[in-house]
Amino acid sequence: KQEVTQIPAALSVPEGENLVLNCSFTDSAIYNLQWFRQDPGKGLTSLLLIQSSQREQTSGRLNASLDKSSGRSTLYIAASQPGDSATYLCAVTSGGSYIPTFGRGTSLIVHP
Amino acid sequence: DAGVIQSPRHEVTEMGQEVTLRCKPISGHDYLFWYRQTMMRGLELLIYFNNNVPIDDSGMPEDRFSAKMPNASFSTLKIQPSEPRDSAVYFCASKQGASPGMGANVLTFGAGSRLTVL
């Protein structure tokens, strides 16, 4: 059974810092990995999806990488802004099941 | 497309009452998922459908929970009778396909239904 872990659970940084959020998974036979953002009291918004054959995806200040052999993905946020404050979740879709399994998320606060 | 649409957005009910949550997936999406989110347990998959057929309901907590998808554009999650421990945010999500070769694996969520059972 796929297990997804996100570290750290919470992070507080000053505006302007570059930061890295981590996601690890136990079964490397994955189809894809997706990063989401969730604002308080809101639904989940998709940020980036990396297919199993890809190593990274970029969107604006966000860059997500995937290393299947080590069971890890990182979400890099450049030049963080207060508007980036939210919870970031990763979801791994495993081989054969097509079911996305979610981590518990990293709660990010970027203070001015 | 208007995205995944859920209703109601908020529901407050008393223990023992029946609760019905509704979801309209994105047109053309073949997969529909129901998740429950709580502070204690995070996001939990309850059930998912492929082409309107329930595939895996092993996450449904107990017989009080049931889900249907009578057609490609509508699904319901019903709790009868409801209990205070069912209080959570319930999310519906959909995606187009499962093939790793397709670019249509993006999972899209609705805004959620916040349920409070008193």
PDB file of C-alpha atoms in Angstrom:
ATOM      1  CA  LYS A   1       0.000   0.000   0.000  1.00  0.00           C
ATOM      2  CA  GLN A   2       1.400   3.386  -1.029  1.00  0.00           C
ATOM      3  CA  GLU A   3       2.281   5.735   1.820  1.00  0.00           C
ATOM      4  CA  VAL A   4       3.033   9.402   1.251  1.00  0.00           C
ATOM      5  CA  THR A   5       4.894  11.562   3.770  1.00  0.00           C
ATOM      6  CA  GLN A   6       5.434  15.299   3.673  1.00  0.00           C
ATOM      7  CA  ILE A   7       8.116  17.024   5.694  1.00  0.00           C
ATOM      8  CA  PRO A   8       8.067  19.499   7.295  1.00  0.00           C
ATOM      9  CA  ALA A   9       4.463  19.624   8.523  1.00  0.00           C
ATOM     10  CA  ALA A  10       4.719  23.382   8.971  1.00  0.00           C
ATOM     11  CA  LEU A  11       7.086  26.061   7.771  1.00  0.00           C
ATOM     12  CA  SER A  12       7.336  29.784   8.450  1.00  0.00           C
ATOM     13  CA  VAL A  13       9.699  31.920   6.375  1.00  0.00           C
ATOM     14  CA  PRO A  14      10.280  35.602   5.655  1.00  0.00           C
ATOM     15  CA  GLU A  15       9.225  37.005   2.327  1.00  0.00           C
ATOM     16  CA  GLY A  16      11.739  36.590  -0.472  1.00  0.00           C
ATOM     17  CA  GLU A  17      13.229  33.285   0.605  1.00  0.00           C
ATOM     18  CA  ASN A  18      13.599  30.369  -1.754  1.00  0.00           C
ATOM     19  CA  LEU A  19      12.172  27.242  -0.179  1.00  0.00           C
ATOM     20  CA  VAL A  20      11.798  23.526  -0.736  1.00  0.00           C
ATOM     21  CA  LEU A  21       8.906  21.312   0.284  1.00  0.00           C
ATOM     22  CA  ASN A  22       9.437  17.580   0.395  1.00  0.00           C
ATOM     23  CA  CYS A  23       7.242  14.620  -0.482  1.00  0.00           C
ATOM     24  CA  SER A  24       8.330  10.987  -0.123  1.00  0.00           C
ATOM     25  CA  PHE A  25       6.530   7.813  -1.131  1.00  0.00           C
ATOM     26  CA  THR A  26       7.108   4.152  -0.390  1.00  0.00           C
ATOM     27  CA  ASP A  27       6.227   2.474  -3.704  1.00  0.00           C
ATOM     28  CA  SER A  28       8.311   3.741  -6.631  1.00  0.00           C
ATOM     29  CA  ALA A  29       6.006   2.164  -9.246  1.00  0.00           C
ATOM     30  CA  ILE A  30       4.002   5.315  -9.774  1.00  0.00           C
ATOM     31  CA  TYR A  31       2.072   6.754 -12.712  1.00  0.00           C
ATOM     32  CA  ASN A  32       2.295  10.369 -11.708  1.00  0.00           C
ATOM     33  CA  LEU A  33       2.679  12.785  -8.842  1.00  0.00           C
ATOM     34  CA  GLN A  34       0.643  15.940  -8.421  1.00  0.00           C
ATOM     35  CA  TRP A  35       1.200  18.979  -6.200  1.00  0.00           C
ATOM     36  CA  PHE A  36      -1.783  20.911  -4.856  1.00  0.00           C
ATOM     37  CA  ARG A  37      -2.334  24.097  -2.940  1.00  0.00           C
ATOM     38  CA  GLN A  38      -5.127  24.482  -0.396  1.00  0.00           C
ATOM     39  CA  ASP A  39      -6.095  27.831   1.095  1.00  0.00           C
ATOM     40  CA  PRO A  40      -7.904  27.834   4.473  1.00  0.00           C
ATOM     41  CA  GLY A  41     -11.527  26.787   4.083  1.00  0.00           C
ATOM     42  CA  LYS A  42     -11.112  26.171   0.362  1.00  0.00           C
ATOM     43  CA  GLY A  43     -10.728  23.266  -2.022  1.00  0.00           C
ATOM     44  CA  LEU A  44      -7.516  21.948  -3.551  1.00  0.00           C
ATOM     45  CA  THR A  45      -6.011  23.694  -6.563  1.00  0.00           C
ATOM     46  CA  SER A  46      -3.691  21.757  -8.834  1.00  0.00           C
ATOM     47  CA  LEU A  47      -0.242  23.327  -9.226  1.00  0.00           C
ATOM     48  CA  LEU A  48       1.849  20.824 -11.159  1.00  0.00           C
ATOM     49  CA  LEU A  49       1.592  17.235 -12.359  1.00  0.00           C
ATOM     50  CA  ILE A  50       4.667  15.151 -13.145  1.00  0.00           C
ATOM     51  CA  GLN A  51       4.237  12.016 -15.202  1.00  0.00           C
ATOM     52  CA  SER A  52       6.315   8.971 -14.245  1.00  0.00           C
ATOM     53  CA  SER A  53       8.521   9.455 -17.312  1.00  0.00           C
ATOM     54  CA  GLN A  54       9.357  13.061 -16.414  1.00  0.00           C
ATOM     55  CA  ARG A  55      11.979  14.467 -14.041  1.00  0.00           C
ATOM     56  CA  GLU A  56      10.534  17.923 -13.443  1.00  0.00           C
ATOM     57  CA  GLN A  57       7.821  20.439 -14.254  1.00  0.00           C
ATOM     58  CA  THR A  58       7.880  24.208 -13.964  1.00  0.00           C
ATOM     59  CA  SER A  59       5.167  26.831 -13.668  1.00  0.00           C
ATOM     60  CA  GLY A  60       6.200  30.380 -12.933  1.00  0.00           C
ATOM     61  CA  ARG A  61       8.065  30.483  -9.622  1.00  0.00           C
ATOM     62  CA  LEU A  62       7.273  26.838  -8.944  1.00  0.00           C
ATOM     63  CA  ASN A  63       9.422  23.884  -9.912  1.00  0.00           C
ATOM     64  CA  ALA A  64       8.618  20.288  -9.021  1.00  0.00           C
ATOM     65  CA  SER A  65      11.087  17.450  -9.395  1.00  0.00           C
ATOM     66  CA  LEU A  66      10.612  13.703  -9.276  1.00  0.00           C
ATOM     67  CA  ASP A  67      13.117  10.992  -8.381  1.00  0.00           C
ATOM     68  CA  LYS A  68      11.300   7.676  -8.536  1.00  0.00           C
ATOM     69  CA  SER A  69      14.300   5.577  -7.552  1.00  0.00           C
ATOM     70  CA  SER A  70      14.588   7.345  -4.213  1.00  0.00           C
ATOM     71  CA  GLY A  71      10.828   7.798  -3.796  1.00  0.00           C
ATOM     72  CA  ARG A  72      11.009  11.562  -3.526  1.00  0.00           C
ATOM     73  CA  SER A  73       9.604  14.726  -5.005  1.00  0.00           C
ATOM     74  CA  THR A  74      10.399  18.315  -4.127  1.00  0.00           C
ATOM     75  CA  LEU A  75       8.446  21.492  -4.750  1.00  0.00           C
ATOM     76  CA  TYR A  76      10.717  24.503  -5.076  1.00  0.00           C
ATOM     77  CA  ILE A  77       9.203  27.948  -4.570  1.00  0.00           C
ATOM     78  CA  ALA A  78      11.399  30.836  -5.664  1.00  0.00           C
ATOM     79  CA  ALA A  79      11.250  34.287  -4.104  1.00  0.00           C
ATOM     80  CA  SER A  80       8.384  33.445  -1.758  1.00  0.00           C
ATOM     81  CA  GLN A  81       5.575  35.959  -1.217  1.00  0.00           C
ATOM     82  CA  PRO A  82       2.908  36.322   1.496  1.00  0.00           C
ATOM     83  CA  GLY A  83       0.352  35.210  -1.092  1.00  0.00           C
ATOM     84  CA  ASP A  84       2.091  31.817  -1.203  1.00  0.00           C
ATOM     85  CA  SER A  85       0.864  31.118   2.333  1.00  0.00           C
ATOM     86  CA  ALA A  86      -1.265  27.971   2.156  1.00  0.00           C
ATOM     87  CA  THR A  87      -1.082  24.232   2.705  1.00  0.00           C
ATOM     88  CA  TYR A  88       0.729  22.304  -0.016  1.00  0.00           C
ATOM     89  CA  LEU A  89      -0.189  18.680  -0.599  1.00  0.00           C
ATOM     90  CA  CYS A  90       1.295  16.050  -2.848  1.00  0.00           C
ATOM     91  CA  ALA A  91      -0.662  13.135  -4.282  1.00  0.00           C
ATOM     92  CA  VAL A  92       0.874  10.009  -5.760  1.00  0.00           C
ATOM     93  CA  THR A  93      -1.011   7.816  -8.220  1.00  0.00           C
ATOM     94  CA  SER A  94       0.407   4.335  -8.001  1.00  0.00           C
ATOM     95  CA  GLY A  95       0.803   1.669 -10.619  1.00  0.00           C
ATOM     96  CA  GLY A  96      -2.229  -0.523 -11.114  1.00  0.00           C
ATOM     97  CA  SER A  97      -4.615   1.265  -8.782  1.00  0.00           C
ATOM     98  CA  TYR A  98      -5.067   4.677 -10.428  1.00  0.00           C
ATOM     99  CA  ILE A  99      -5.976   5.968  -6.979  1.00  0.00           C
ATOM    100  CA  PRO A 100      -4.236   9.159  -5.840  1.00  0.00           C
ATOM    101  CA  THR A 101      -2.830   8.848  -2.310  1.00  0.00           C
ATOM    102  CA  PHE A 102      -2.322  12.116  -0.466  1.00  0.00           C
ATOM    103  CA  GLY A 103       0.251  13.251   2.045  1.00  0.00           C
ATOM    104  CA  ARG A 104      -0.838  15.270   5.106  1.00  0.00           C
ATOM    105  CA  GLY A 105       0.539  18.457   3.617  1.00  0.00           C
ATOM    106  CA  THR A 106       2.981  21.201   4.574  1.00  0.00           C
ATOM    107  CA  SER A 107       1.447  24.339   6.047  1.00  0.00           C
ATOM    108  CA  LEU A 108       3.431  27.322   4.774  1.00  0.00           C
ATOM    109  CA  ILE A 109       3.390  30.846   6.167  1.00  0.00           C
ATOM    110  CA  VAL A 110       5.333  33.559   4.393  1.00  0.00           C
ATOM    111  CA  HIS A 111       5.493  36.665   6.529  1.00  0.00           C
ATOM    112  CA  PRO A 112       6.253  40.144   5.218  1.00  0.00           C
TER     113      PRO A 112
ATOM    114  CA  ASP B   1     -16.193  24.331 -18.073  1.00  0.00           C
ATOM    115  CA  ALA B   2     -17.312  25.456 -14.617  1.00  0.00           C
ATOM    116  CA  GLY B   3     -15.166  22.848 -12.904  1.00  0.00           C
ATOM    117  CA  VAL B   4     -16.336  20.293 -10.372  1.00  0.00           C
ATOM    118  CA  ILE B   5     -19.480  21.574  -8.683  1.00  0.00           C
ATOM    119  CA  GLN B   6     -20.496  20.477  -5.203  1.00  0.00           C
ATOM    120  CA  SER B   7     -23.575  21.248  -3.153  1.00  0.00           C
ATOM    121  CA  PRO B   8     -24.372  22.210  -0.531  1.00  0.00           C
ATOM    122  CA  ARG B   9     -21.285  24.202   0.464  1.00  0.00           C
ATOM    123  CA  HIS B  10     -22.289  24.070   4.122  1.00  0.00           C
ATOM    124  CA  GLU B  11     -24.637  21.730   5.943  1.00  0.00           C
ATOM    125  CA  VAL B  12     -25.522  21.776   9.611  1.00  0.00           C
ATOM    126  CA  THR B  13     -27.741  18.975  10.821  1.00  0.00           C
ATOM    127  CA  GLU B  14     -28.665  17.096  13.928  1.00  0.00           C
ATOM    128  CA  MET B  15     -27.497  13.624  14.817  1.00  0.00           C
ATOM    129  CA  GLY B  16     -29.674  10.965  13.249  1.00  0.00           C
ATOM    130  CA  GLN B  17     -30.693  13.003  10.230  1.00  0.00           C
ATOM    131  CA  GLU B  18     -30.006  11.970   6.647  1.00  0.00           C
ATOM    132  CA  VAL B  19     -27.439  13.986   4.729  1.00  0.00           C
ATOM    133  CA  THR B  20     -27.043  14.005   0.958  1.00  0.00           C
ATOM    134  CA  LEU B  21     -24.054  15.630  -0.718  1.00  0.00           C
ATOM    135  CA  ARG B  22     -24.027  16.211  -4.456  1.00  0.00           C
ATOM    136  CA  CYS B  23     -21.354  16.450  -7.114  1.00  0.00           C
ATOM    137  CA  LYS B  24     -21.251  17.344 -10.785  1.00  0.00           C
ATOM    138  CA  PRO B  25     -17.909  16.328 -12.327  1.00  0.00           C
ATOM    139  CA  ILE B  26     -16.242  17.995 -15.271  1.00  0.00           C
ATOM    140  CA  SER B  27     -17.826  16.926 -18.540  1.00  0.00           C
ATOM    141  CA  GLY B  28     -15.827  14.177 -20.212  1.00  0.00           C
ATOM    142  CA  HIS B  29     -14.075  13.025 -17.057  1.00  0.00           C
ATOM    143  CA  ASP B  30     -14.238   9.270 -16.578  1.00  0.00           C
ATOM    144  CA  TYR B  31     -13.176   9.073 -12.933  1.00  0.00           C
ATOM    145  CA  LEU B  32     -14.935  10.509  -9.903  1.00  0.00           C
ATOM    146  CA  PHE B  33     -13.572  10.395  -6.361  1.00  0.00           C
ATOM    147  CA  TRP B  34     -15.141  11.205  -3.001  1.00  0.00           C
ATOM    148  CA  TYR B  35     -12.709  12.298  -0.259  1.00  0.00           C
ATOM    149  CA  ARG B  36     -13.212  13.304   3.364  1.00  0.00           C
ATOM    150  CA  GLN B  37     -10.866  15.760   5.083  1.00  0.00           C
ATOM    151  CA  THR B  38     -10.428  16.202   8.819  1.00  0.00           C
ATOM    152  CA  MET B  39      -7.672  17.707  10.924  1.00  0.00           C
ATOM    153  CA  MET B  40      -7.019  14.367  12.582  1.00  0.00           C
ATOM    154  CA  ARG B  41      -6.864  12.140   9.506  1.00  0.00           C
ATOM    155  CA  GLY B  42      -6.144  14.438   6.582  1.00  0.00           C
ATOM    156  CA  LEU B  43      -7.617  13.532   3.195  1.00  0.00           C
ATOM    157  CA  GLU B  44      -9.166  10.070   3.062  1.00  0.00           C
ATOM    158  CA  LEU B  45     -10.504   8.414  -0.074  1.00  0.00           C
ATOM    159  CA  LEU B  46     -14.008   7.122   0.514  1.00  0.00           C
ATOM    160  CA  ILE B  47     -14.984   5.713  -2.891  1.00  0.00           C
ATOM    161  CA  TYR B  48     -14.256   6.167  -6.562  1.00  0.00           C
ATOM    162  CA  PHE B  49     -16.142   5.528  -9.791  1.00  0.00           C
ATOM    163  CA  ASN B  50     -14.960   4.773 -13.310  1.00  0.00           C
ATOM    164  CA  ASN B  51     -17.505   5.369 -16.070  1.00  0.00           C
ATOM    165  CA  ASN B  52     -20.257   5.587 -13.422  1.00  0.00           C
ATOM    166  CA  VAL B  53     -19.369   2.210 -11.908  1.00  0.00           C
ATOM    167  CA  PRO B  54     -18.131   2.034  -8.293  1.00  0.00           C
ATOM    168  CA  ILE B  55     -14.663   0.490  -8.364  1.00  0.00           C
ATOM    169  CA  ASP B  56     -13.376   0.695  -4.812  1.00  0.00           C
ATOM    170  CA  ASP B  57     -15.500   1.564  -1.784  1.00  0.00           C
ATOM    171  CA  SER B  58     -13.126   0.164   0.814  1.00  0.00           C
ATOM    172  CA  GLY B  59     -12.710   3.630   2.294  1.00  0.00           C
ATOM    173  CA  MET B  60     -16.367   4.039   3.158  1.00  0.00           C
ATOM    174  CA  PRO B  61     -16.362   4.055   6.965  1.00  0.00           C
ATOM    175  CA  GLU B  62     -19.464   1.963   7.561  1.00  0.00           C
ATOM    176  CA  ASP B  63     -22.857   1.027   6.230  1.00  0.00           C
ATOM    177  CA  ARG B  64     -24.259   4.425   7.110  1.00  0.00           C
ATOM    178  CA  PHE B  65     -22.389   5.787   4.086  1.00  0.00           C
ATOM    179  CA  SER B  66     -23.493   5.128   0.523  1.00  0.00           C
ATOM    180  CA  ALA B  67     -22.625   6.655  -2.844  1.00  0.00           C
ATOM    181  CA  LYS B  68     -24.229   6.529  -6.252  1.00  0.00           C
ATOM    182  CA  MET B  69     -23.455   7.757  -9.728  1.00  0.00           C
ATOM    183  CA  PRO B  70     -26.608   7.346 -11.820  1.00  0.00           C
ATOM    184  CA  ASN B  71     -25.058   9.060 -14.850  1.00  0.00           C
ATOM    185  CA  ALA B  72     -21.845  10.662 -16.028  1.00  0.00           C
ATOM    186  CA  SER B  73     -22.778  14.100 -14.767  1.00  0.00           C
ATOM    187  CA  PHE B  74     -24.022  13.444 -11.240  1.00  0.00           C
ATOM    188  CA  SER B  75     -23.011  11.668  -8.060  1.00  0.00           C
ATOM    189  CA  THR B  76     -24.319  11.638  -4.505  1.00  0.00           C
ATOM    190  CA  LEU B  77     -22.829  10.712  -1.164  1.00  0.00           C
ATOM    191  CA  LYS B  78     -25.414   9.888   1.474  1.00  0.00           C
ATOM    192  CA  ILE B  79     -25.021   9.474   5.222  1.00  0.00           C
ATOM    193  CA  GLN B  80     -27.920   7.922   7.072  1.00  0.00           C
ATOM    194  CA  PRO B  81     -28.117   8.268  10.019  1.00  0.00           C
ATOM    195  CA  SER B  82     -25.522  10.987  10.547  1.00  0.00           C
ATOM    196  CA  GLU B  83     -23.344  11.158  13.679  1.00  0.00           C
ATOM    197  CA  PRO B  84     -21.205  13.959  15.136  1.00  0.00           C
ATOM    198  CA  ARG B  85     -18.011  12.108  14.143  1.00  0.00           C
ATOM    199  CA  ASP B  86     -19.055  12.481  10.503  1.00  0.00           C
ATOM    200  CA  SER B  87     -18.382  16.219  10.758  1.00  0.00           C
ATOM    201  CA  ALA B  88     -15.756  16.999   8.103  1.00  0.00           C
ATOM    202  CA  VAL B  89     -15.254  18.577   4.716  1.00  0.00           C
ATOM    203  CA  TYR B  90     -16.266  16.248   1.910  1.00  0.00           C
ATOM    204  CA  PHE B  91     -14.608  16.749  -1.454  1.00  0.00           C
ATOM    205  CA  CYS B  92     -15.515  15.451  -4.856  1.00  0.00           C
ATOM    206  CA  ALA B  93     -12.815  15.266  -7.533  1.00  0.00           C
ATOM    207  CA  SER B  94     -12.707  14.092 -11.121  1.00  0.00           C
ATOM    208  CA  LYS B  95     -10.154  13.310 -13.803  1.00  0.00           C
ATOM    209  CA  GLN B  96     -10.245  12.351 -17.425  1.00  0.00           C
ATOM    210  CA  GLY B  97      -8.203   9.182 -17.734  1.00  0.00           C
ATOM    211  CA  ALA B  98      -5.796   6.733 -16.170  1.00  0.00           C
ATOM    212  CA  SER B  99      -3.291   6.042 -18.924  1.00  0.00           C
ATOM    213  CA  PRO B 100       0.179   7.294 -17.990  1.00  0.00           C
ATOM    214  CA  GLY B 101       0.714   8.284 -21.604  1.00  0.00           C
ATOM    215  CA  MET B 102      -2.118  10.785 -21.554  1.00  0.00           C
ATOM    216  CA  GLY B 103      -1.829  14.335 -20.335  1.00  0.00           C
ATOM    217  CA  ALA B 104      -5.284  14.104 -18.848  1.00  0.00           C
ATOM    218  CA  ASN B 105      -4.427  12.773 -15.401  1.00  0.00           C
ATOM    219  CA  VAL B 106      -4.860  16.070 -13.622  1.00  0.00           C
ATOM    220  CA  LEU B 107      -7.181  15.592 -10.656  1.00  0.00           C
ATOM    221  CA  THR B 108      -9.590  18.508 -10.260  1.00  0.00           C
ATOM    222  CA  PHE B 109     -11.363  19.154  -6.975  1.00  0.00           C
ATOM    223  CA  GLY B 110     -14.629  20.805  -6.129  1.00  0.00           C
ATOM    224  CA  ALA B 111     -14.860  23.474  -3.435  1.00  0.00           C
ATOM    225  CA  GLY B 112     -16.070  20.937  -0.873  1.00  0.00           C
ATOM    226  CA  SER B 113     -19.103  20.493   1.353  1.00  0.00           C
ATOM    227  CA  ARG B 114     -18.528  21.339   5.013  1.00  0.00           C
ATOM    228  CA  LEU B 115     -20.720  19.095   7.157  1.00  0.00           C
ATOM    229  CA  THR B 116     -21.417  19.730  10.826  1.00  0.00           C
ATOM    230  CA  VAL B 117     -23.455  17.176  12.730  1.00  0.00           C
ATOM    231  CA  LEU B 118     -24.653  18.405  16.135  1.00  0.00           C
TER     232      LEU B 118
END
